[in-house]
XYZ file of C-alpha atoms in Angstrom:
582
model
C -133.277 -110.543 200.557
C -130.022 -110.933 201.795
C -128.806 -108.859 204.410
C -125.216 -107.179 205.164
C -124.395 -104.347 207.889
C -127.131 -101.931 209.177
C -129.069 -103.063 205.758
C -129.635 -105.696 203.313
C -129.687 -105.009 198.953
C -132.227 -104.017 198.021
C -134.488 -106.746 196.113
C -137.878 -107.084 194.181
C -140.708 -108.230 196.340
C -142.731 -111.600 196.295
C -146.475 -111.270 194.067
C -148.606 -111.194 196.941
C -146.379 -108.432 198.358
C -146.224 -106.837 194.748
C -149.819 -106.798 194.154
C -150.629 -104.703 197.474
C -148.506 -102.540 196.905
C -149.548 -101.697 194.335
C -153.798 -101.189 196.095
C -151.678 -99.097 198.871
C -150.482 -97.122 195.889
C -154.263 -96.358 195.574
C -154.111 -94.494 198.987
C -151.166 -94.131 200.317
C -152.178 -92.166 203.908
C -155.152 -94.588 203.831
C -154.153 -96.711 206.904
C -156.228 -99.919 204.989
C -153.622 -102.554 205.243
C -153.071 -101.919 208.722
C -153.449 -105.350 210.802
C -153.459 -104.875 214.357
C -153.467 -107.017 217.583
C -154.834 -106.309 221.166
C -153.283 -109.598 222.839
C -154.287 -109.851 226.395
C -152.073 -111.380 228.691
C -153.647 -111.297 231.868
C -151.846 -110.175 235.150
C -147.860 -110.633 236.632
C -146.414 -110.180 233.064
C -142.009 -108.901 233.687
C -142.447 -106.282 231.077
C -138.642 -106.126 231.286
C -138.642 -110.027 230.151
C -141.194 -109.759 227.470
C -139.121 -106.787 225.498
C -136.004 -108.964 225.293
C -138.392 -111.486 224.766
C -139.527 -109.650 221.545
C -135.704 -108.417 220.687
C -135.186 -111.617 219.910
C -137.978 -112.442 217.722
C -136.864 -109.612 215.923
C -134.045 -111.211 215.472
C -134.757 -113.818 214.220
C -137.504 -112.287 211.420
C -136.981 -110.847 208.741
C -140.126 -110.022 207.732
C -140.469 -108.204 210.880
C -137.389 -106.589 209.442
C -138.386 -105.931 206.066
C -138.978 -102.147 204.780
C -139.528 -101.221 201.706
C -138.182 -97.711 199.114
C -140.328 -96.715 196.455
C -137.710 -95.742 193.432
C -140.249 -93.712 190.548
C -143.012 -96.051 191.091
C -141.808 -98.846 191.631
C -141.295 -100.395 194.978
C -137.853 -102.693 196.413
C -137.730 -104.196 199.504
C -134.810 -104.439 201.806
C -134.068 -106.595 205.014
C -132.491 -104.568 207.663
C -129.612 -106.604 209.035
C -130.130 -104.745 213.328
C -133.575 -102.999 214.020
C -134.171 -101.779 217.395
C -137.759 -102.281 219.121
C -138.863 -98.925 220.102
C -141.398 -100.156 222.219
C -144.040 -98.288 223.370
C -144.891 -98.701 227.299
C -148.271 -96.712 228.464
C -148.847 -96.813 231.780
C -152.546 -96.873 232.145
C -153.031 -98.588 235.402
C -155.923 -96.347 236.439
C -158.211 -98.126 233.763
C -159.159 -101.697 233.164
C -159.761 -103.957 230.470
C -162.785 -102.862 228.886
C -162.709 -99.358 230.001
C -163.919 -97.150 227.190
C -160.475 -94.966 227.720
C -158.714 -98.590 226.073
C -160.729 -99.379 223.458
C -160.511 -95.484 222.307
C -156.133 -95.380 222.617
C -156.446 -98.975 220.865
C -158.963 -97.879 218.107
C -156.576 -94.801 217.465
C -154.241 -95.975 217.382
C -154.212 -99.026 215.131
C -155.554 -96.124 212.588
C -151.883 -94.689 212.429
C -150.415 -95.241 209.322
C -147.164 -96.407 209.005
C -144.321 -95.650 207.387
C -142.817 -98.115 204.783
C -139.725 -96.883 204.376
C -138.662 -96.610 208.397
C -140.569 -99.835 210.379
C -143.271 -101.733 208.658
C -145.020 -102.435 212.117
C -146.030 -100.694 215.189
C -145.046 -102.163 218.658
C -146.228 -100.931 222.282
C -147.178 -102.838 225.922
C -149.915 -101.717 227.681
C -149.752 -101.306 231.990
C -153.422 -101.406 232.916
C -155.368 -101.726 236.701
C -154.233 -104.685 238.751
C -150.909 -105.270 237.471
C -152.881 -106.330 233.775
C -151.102 -106.163 230.754
C -151.774 -106.379 227.275
C -149.770 -106.365 223.744
C -150.192 -104.039 221.285
C -148.865 -105.229 217.410
C -149.619 -103.220 213.938
C -148.281 -104.740 211.302
C -148.572 -103.503 207.405
C -150.191 -107.059 205.766
C -146.770 -106.564 203.429
C -144.552 -108.204 206.593
C -147.805 -110.133 207.935
C -151.135 -112.456 207.153
C -153.464 -114.229 209.770
C -151.397 -117.126 210.083
C -147.824 -114.821 210.407
C -149.477 -112.771 212.821
C -150.074 -115.945 215.436
C -146.313 -117.018 214.154
C -145.253 -114.086 215.682
C -147.307 -114.496 218.822
C -146.416 -117.470 219.464
C -142.402 -116.883 219.671
C -142.942 -113.598 221.501
C -144.558 -116.302 223.973
C -141.520 -118.947 223.852
C -139.212 -116.903 223.814
C -141.064 -115.101 226.745
C -141.122 -118.713 228.860
C -138.031 -120.113 227.587
C -139.467 -122.426 225.687
C -137.779 -124.666 223.049
C -138.323 -123.829 219.980
C -138.032 -124.768 215.941
C -135.679 -122.796 214.103
C -138.177 -120.637 212.240
C -137.439 -120.659 207.935
C -136.578 -117.535 206.904
C -138.756 -115.308 204.305
C -136.701 -115.006 201.865
C -136.914 -118.376 201.593
C -140.583 -117.889 200.527
C -139.342 -115.264 198.048
C -136.880 -117.369 196.164
C -139.727 -120.768 196.260
C -141.245 -119.049 195.127
C -139.015 -117.557 191.811
C -138.216 -121.385 191.865
C -141.652 -122.512 191.087
C -142.789 -119.798 188.848
C -142.159 -121.900 184.966
C -142.949 -124.835 186.713
C -146.043 -126.780 184.759
C -147.954 -126.213 187.479
C -148.198 -122.227 187.558
C -147.954 -122.199 183.953
C -151.548 -124.452 184.057
C -152.842 -122.570 186.958
C -152.034 -118.793 184.928
C -154.226 -120.571 181.857
C -157.235 -121.793 184.577
C -157.400 -118.048 186.164
C -156.934 -116.140 182.317
C -159.823 -118.254 181.528
C -161.943 -117.421 184.225
C -161.815 -113.982 183.878
C -162.836 -114.061 179.985
C -165.762 -115.812 181.303
C -168.680 -114.495 180.450
C -170.128 -112.791 183.215
C -173.386 -110.519 183.230
C -173.009 -107.070 183.233
C -174.225 -106.241 186.190
C -174.042 -102.779 188.737
C -171.906 -103.344 191.433
C -173.789 -101.718 194.098
C -176.198 -103.169 196.519
C -179.811 -101.593 197.305
C -179.453 -99.625 194.578
C -176.372 -97.668 195.831
C -173.155 -98.256 193.194
C -169.525 -98.011 195.547
C -167.249 -94.982 195.368
C -164.664 -96.707 194.182
C -161.722 -94.046 194.838
C -162.617 -94.620 198.866
C -161.157 -96.235 201.501
C -163.193 -94.786 204.498
C -165.503 -98.076 205.570
C -167.691 -99.127 208.357
C -166.885 -102.227 210.177
C -169.573 -103.932 211.952
C -168.573 -107.641 214.963
C -171.678 -110.370 215.338
C -170.055 -113.201 217.774
C -171.855 -116.007 216.376
C -173.889 -117.640 218.934
C -173.300 -121.032 220.135
C -176.339 -122.177 218.788
C -175.486 -121.297 214.779
C -172.529 -122.259 215.502
C -173.657 -125.541 216.404
C -175.938 -125.976 213.895
C -173.062 -124.875 210.668
C -171.216 -127.640 212.669
C -173.498 -130.581 212.165
C -174.763 -129.545 208.473
C -170.637 -128.993 207.870
C -169.762 -132.341 208.898
C -172.469 -134.282 207.023
C -169.770 -132.996 203.831
C -166.954 -133.067 205.149
C -166.212 -136.447 203.927
C -166.209 -135.297 199.809
C -164.525 -131.614 200.994
C -161.167 -132.658 202.200
C -161.642 -131.424 205.663
C -164.087 -129.428 208.083
C -163.274 -126.146 207.817
C -163.299 -126.548 204.031
C -167.516 -127.519 204.753
C -167.776 -124.586 206.992
C -165.307 -122.569 204.894
C -168.419 -123.428 201.894
C -171.596 -122.867 204.316
C -170.629 -119.050 205.013
C -169.126 -118.405 201.323
C -172.828 -119.703 200.042
C -174.772 -117.274 203.172
C -172.867 -114.658 201.504
C -173.298 -115.147 197.730
C -177.182 -115.437 198.711
C -176.934 -112.178 200.173
C -174.860 -110.112 197.179
C -177.486 -111.957 194.676
C -180.636 -110.689 197.203
C -178.995 -107.479 198.381
C -177.445 -106.456 194.962
C -179.230 -108.062 191.559
C -176.298 -110.204 191.405
C -177.630 -113.112 189.618
C -173.599 -113.727 188.809
C -171.258 -113.297 191.530
C -167.656 -113.146 191.932
C -165.677 -113.206 195.450
C -162.363 -112.516 196.145
C -161.083 -114.737 198.560
C -157.203 -115.322 200.372
C -155.887 -118.532 199.768
C -152.938 -118.992 202.475
C -150.979 -120.861 200.927
C -148.470 -122.971 203.488
C -148.807 -126.103 202.172
C -146.262 -128.105 203.839
C -144.841 -127.892 207.191
C -142.054 -125.457 207.091
C -144.130 -123.185 204.887
C -146.231 -122.923 208.206
C -143.731 -122.016 210.928
C -143.055 -118.781 208.272
C -144.179 -115.566 209.241
C -144.670 -113.380 207.040
C -147.337 -112.135 203.905
C -147.892 -115.638 202.461
C -151.605 -114.743 201.183
C -153.138 -114.862 197.397
C -156.357 -113.888 196.402
C -158.027 -115.131 193.483
C -161.656 -114.788 192.306
C -164.334 -117.435 192.863
C -167.671 -117.130 190.392
C -170.766 -118.468 190.772
C -174.344 -117.705 188.519
C -176.645 -117.814 190.219
C -180.223 -119.704 188.803
C -183.822 -117.994 188.673
C -185.246 -121.099 190.919
C -181.873 -121.443 192.945
C -182.097 -123.488 196.256
C -179.681 -123.039 199.357
C -179.263 -126.564 198.250
C -178.352 -125.723 194.431
C -175.793 -122.975 194.958
C -173.432 -124.696 198.301
C -173.167 -127.305 195.398
C -172.143 -124.711 193.269
C -169.836 -123.517 196.302
C -167.941 -126.429 197.015
C -167.483 -127.089 193.413
C -165.804 -123.844 192.699
C -164.124 -123.926 195.969
C -162.625 -127.362 194.753
C -161.386 -125.933 192.105
C -160.056 -122.323 193.286
C -157.774 -124.051 195.724
C -156.473 -126.475 192.796
C -154.885 -123.873 190.935
C -154.728 -121.045 193.296
C -150.885 -121.558 193.083
C -148.631 -119.288 194.921
C -147.348 -116.550 192.993
C -150.176 -116.759 190.284
C -152.022 -114.174 191.595
C -152.165 -110.862 189.265
C -153.752 -107.338 189.225
C -156.089 -108.117 186.654
C -157.598 -110.896 188.574
C -157.625 -109.210 192.105
C -159.879 -105.910 190.012
C -161.682 -108.522 189.070
C -164.099 -108.631 192.139
C -165.371 -105.700 194.825
C -166.045 -108.326 197.746
C -163.898 -110.347 199.405
C -164.290 -113.763 201.832
C -161.864 -113.995 204.342
C -162.312 -117.109 206.162
C -159.456 -117.220 208.316
C -158.743 -120.478 210.674
C -155.526 -119.891 212.744
C -156.156 -119.613 216.329
C -153.810 -118.538 218.986
C -152.149 -121.529 221.037
C -151.901 -121.821 225.061
C -148.328 -120.680 226.870
C -147.077 -121.160 229.394
C -149.640 -120.003 231.536
C -151.304 -117.199 229.019
C -154.679 -118.269 227.669
C -155.210 -117.227 224.042
C -157.122 -113.629 224.263
C -157.384 -111.195 221.630
C -159.139 -108.633 220.176
C -158.815 -108.222 216.318
C -158.139 -103.828 215.717
C -159.780 -103.687 212.138
C -158.736 -100.070 210.691
C -161.613 -98.549 209.517
C -160.384 -98.576 205.652
C -160.732 -101.413 202.288
C -159.120 -101.277 199.337
C -159.472 -98.114 196.685
C -161.778 -100.856 194.771
C -163.984 -102.978 197.518
C -167.680 -102.019 198.981
C -167.951 -104.716 200.835
C -165.430 -107.436 203.041
C -166.257 -110.890 205.550
C -163.898 -111.990 207.729
C -164.729 -114.876 209.720
C -162.427 -115.901 212.815
C -161.826 -117.809 216.027
C -158.407 -116.613 216.842
C -159.287 -116.770 220.391
C -159.956 -120.689 220.287
C -163.413 -119.798 221.808
C -165.535 -122.393 219.822
C -168.088 -119.274 218.236
C -166.815 -117.407 215.677
C -167.159 -113.613 215.338
C -168.171 -111.650 211.283
C -166.477 -108.854 210.672
C -168.510 -106.933 207.764
C -166.223 -104.266 206.562
C -168.729 -101.550 204.341
C -167.280 -99.122 202.973
C -169.104 -95.780 203.889
C -169.596 -94.155 200.102
C -171.964 -97.337 199.658
C -174.435 -97.972 201.797
C -175.808 -95.766 204.188
C -175.512 -96.930 207.902
C -178.976 -97.843 208.053
C -178.551 -100.409 204.578
C -175.346 -101.755 206.334
C -176.705 -103.216 209.505
C -179.739 -104.132 207.327
C -177.038 -106.073 204.654
C -175.854 -107.843 208.097
C -178.932 -109.158 209.621
C -179.666 -110.131 205.553
C -177.101 -111.967 205.992
C -177.804 -113.773 209.023
C -180.997 -113.960 207.832
C -180.248 -115.710 204.969
C -177.158 -118.550 206.980
C -180.302 -119.506 209.609
C -182.646 -119.994 206.784
C -179.873 -123.036 204.857
C -179.014 -123.860 207.890
C -182.968 -124.483 208.984
C -183.959 -126.373 205.745
C -181.096 -125.915 202.443
C -183.237 -126.795 199.751
C -185.454 -123.689 200.582
C -185.246 -121.181 197.566
C -183.585 -118.074 197.562
C -186.558 -115.974 196.773
C -188.637 -117.526 199.056
C -186.635 -116.072 202.038
C -188.696 -113.305 204.159
C -186.282 -110.422 204.662
C -188.565 -108.475 206.040
C -186.866 -107.083 209.595
C -189.476 -105.394 213.162
C -189.025 -102.555 212.424
C -189.164 -102.526 208.677
C -192.203 -104.724 209.182
C -193.447 -101.518 211.362
C -192.858 -99.167 208.986
C -194.613 -100.503 206.113
C -197.586 -101.042 208.997
C -197.487 -97.076 209.886
C -197.915 -96.737 206.267
C -200.660 -99.121 205.177
C -202.953 -98.437 207.848
C -204.879 -101.817 208.103
C -202.999 -104.680 206.946
C -200.959 -106.752 208.999
C -198.495 -107.569 207.215
C -197.064 -106.674 203.494
C -197.503 -108.930 200.330
C -195.510 -111.796 199.448
C -196.622 -111.324 195.584
C -195.395 -110.063 193.009
C -197.336 -107.332 190.079
C -196.509 -111.049 187.508
C -197.632 -113.159 190.531
C -201.259 -110.697 190.780
C -201.145 -110.729 186.673
C -200.872 -114.262 186.396
C -203.247 -114.954 189.211
C -206.519 -112.558 187.855
C -205.961 -114.152 184.363
C -206.613 -117.577 186.333
C -209.609 -116.688 188.236
C -211.327 -114.322 186.202
C -209.782 -113.946 182.405
C -212.255 -112.838 180.468
C -212.821 -109.481 182.264
C -211.686 -105.821 180.694
C -207.849 -105.370 181.794
C -206.962 -103.286 178.828
C -208.836 -100.033 177.292
C -207.437 -98.520 174.724
C -210.261 -96.252 172.542
C -212.915 -99.169 171.412
C -209.387 -101.308 171.995
C -209.522 -104.274 175.090
C -207.732 -106.660 175.946
C -208.543 -109.066 178.436
C -206.866 -110.284 181.420
C -206.042 -113.811 180.369
C -204.697 -111.762 176.728
C -202.972 -109.954 178.873
C -200.785 -112.662 180.277
C -200.604 -114.328 176.896
C -198.960 -111.505 175.195
C -196.485 -110.823 177.184
C -195.528 -113.804 177.822
C -195.303 -114.862 174.589
C -193.331 -111.008 174.358
C -191.249 -112.595 176.725
C -190.586 -115.557 175.082
C -189.512 -112.995 172.036
C -187.049 -111.584 174.243
C -185.409 -114.451 175.753
C -184.572 -115.717 172.721
C -183.127 -112.082 171.646
C -180.860 -113.061 174.719
C -182.615 -110.810 176.942
C -181.508 -111.832 180.408
C -181.974 -111.269 184.719
C -180.086 -107.707 184.998
C -180.300 -106.088 181.155
C -181.936 -103.482 180.321
C -184.464 -101.923 177.472
C -184.811 -99.309 176.493
C -189.468 -98.684 175.424
C -189.903 -95.801 172.719
C -194.026 -96.290 172.712
C -196.343 -93.741 173.186
C -199.215 -94.618 176.364
C -201.044 -97.690 174.254
C -202.135 -101.357 175.265
C -198.928 -102.641 173.656
C -196.758 -99.976 175.918
C -198.016 -101.949 178.830
C -197.752 -105.410 177.479
C -193.991 -104.840 176.633
C -193.447 -103.441 179.989
C -195.026 -106.379 181.081
C -193.001 -108.680 179.087
C -190.009 -106.866 179.483
C -189.669 -108.052 184.069
C -191.271 -111.522 182.228
C -188.146 -111.222 181.254
C -186.104 -110.664 184.530
C -185.213 -107.781 182.289
C -185.751 -103.988 183.394
C -187.330 -101.255 181.113
C -185.769 -97.539 180.115
C -188.800 -95.584 179.285
C -188.204 -92.712 176.277
C -191.037 -90.827 175.312
C -191.028 -90.324 171.486
C -190.865 -86.751 172.097
C -187.159 -86.181 173.015
C -184.832 -84.568 171.062
C -183.137 -87.845 169.148
C -179.689 -86.729 170.764
C -181.638 -86.817 174.419
C -182.891 -91.345 173.006
C -179.041 -91.630 172.156
C -177.593 -90.512 175.447
C -180.409 -92.285 177.366
C -179.886 -95.818 175.563
C -176.119 -95.338 175.658
C -175.579 -94.594 179.142
C -178.798 -97.343 179.957
C -176.180 -99.611 178.487
C -179.694 -100.671 177.046
C -179.254 -103.700 174.900
C -182.587 -103.759 173.318
C -185.079 -100.474 171.767
C -189.004 -101.299 171.223
C -190.018 -98.753 168.742
C -193.249 -97.506 167.587
C -192.333 -98.062 164.276
C -189.060 -99.082 162.038
C -188.237 -95.882 161.248
C -188.288 -94.120 164.522
C -184.405 -93.336 165.523
C -183.165 -94.725 168.599
C -179.223 -95.731 168.516
C -177.952 -97.851 166.552
C -175.513 -99.362 169.248
C -178.505 -101.305 170.189
C -180.824 -103.454 168.074
C -183.790 -102.035 167.625
C -187.217 -103.512 167.349
C -191.435 -102.938 166.389
C -193.260 -103.767 168.939
C -196.226 -103.735 166.832
C -194.514 -106.770 164.556
C -193.400 -108.754 167.938
C -197.166 -108.299 169.151
C -198.626 -108.895 166.076
C -196.839 -111.703 165.268
C -197.471 -113.162 169.363
């Protein structure tokens, strides 16, 4: 990455740059890697002086001067020895900062696709009404991360006010450090740990939400913003303070609370009992790295398995344990493509904040580009760049994964689960009522005379009937009768046998049975085992049954007889024999 003349020599990318470049290559015309910010500088800014300050920052910062070439699918990085800062000055003096015109300009500009071979940033200086100035800087993620954006802002204003500043380390130093550390024992142990995490069994559950599967080939996303209220922020900080002693810092404690609420949301909204979330680590582990501008973050997966009776408190403990392991093994240069492909949800907890420099108060707007990685369905990012004390939650929701109403629903449910955790950590996840008032109004319209939806499930009602009216007839087939007590007992016994054969939450069991007592018992048993059932009409052609079983990924088939042919890929059991045992 050393330059000479107009253009520096080509080099390979850092690990984090290469992984990011691979993602961008899947959607080259999407601005999903834009990191745009609008810094409100207030009034009385000297434009000429500010542009000169940016020239000096550009001269000292090799990350800003990086460009990327693509030769037969292989990227290389170059550092331009000299780069003229083409900063557009935009005259919007007829507009105030909060005007729709300014908002539209910023939104449209932040979605421009950057030409990585020419320049990986786009800068502009906006002059608004009453001599109000806004500095706009959009950098491709290949040359920056959240902390780097703050560093660039700080160096810009230090140069503007002619303040003393410690010499900034070059990004080339970061590259050499990664190369030297790639074969250390710590790096080798980290790679072995992450390989083990990938090999660890994860329940084969769909990656969708509310029954919708994401289209992994698209990038368009809805961006929803929620600034946490003061009461929520204080409640979270108080809860986090009680756990910070065992987690090294208050920031880590807060990180775990936000992440626990997200894991609970994925469990409730997506039916996921095994949750894997990608977490970016900043990798600025010493003083020089903390002063280094450029992309240092790498993403590693955090995995948590949720029990049927999980409480917020027990889930928080799991998240804390996995988080400490994540921080221990998340060594720079050890992430790879399989790790990055192992999750479809990303959680980013950003601790970087803008400092007050000179007489300019910290205030910025983070402009998300409305696109996310092709393999991601959801991103939640928490930041307080302007140091207000009230973090802002950014939900980026894949449009093809969530219809508009469901995106709002997910945000509401996350906040409801966060509130429930802060109110009583010992509450079970399944006990939280997530219905909005609009949901209740719609339900009442469909169910006149009833005020609130029932909370009991079908299995709850069956158990209640078996307890209160066990001798009453529940099922009748010809001369055969089954009481509520017998139905409860038979279905529970069959559920136990299914569980012993490995059936669990998220599995599918196929039913190839005629209308009968056995069919009803089997349906209830499968539900008790936590699985879904796939009904197959025994009169269907054999090939159609095979196709349906394979398409559903059924773990077991409950058939009418041992001679009933279904599909050899799934274990086949005879329902009548299992019920005879029961």
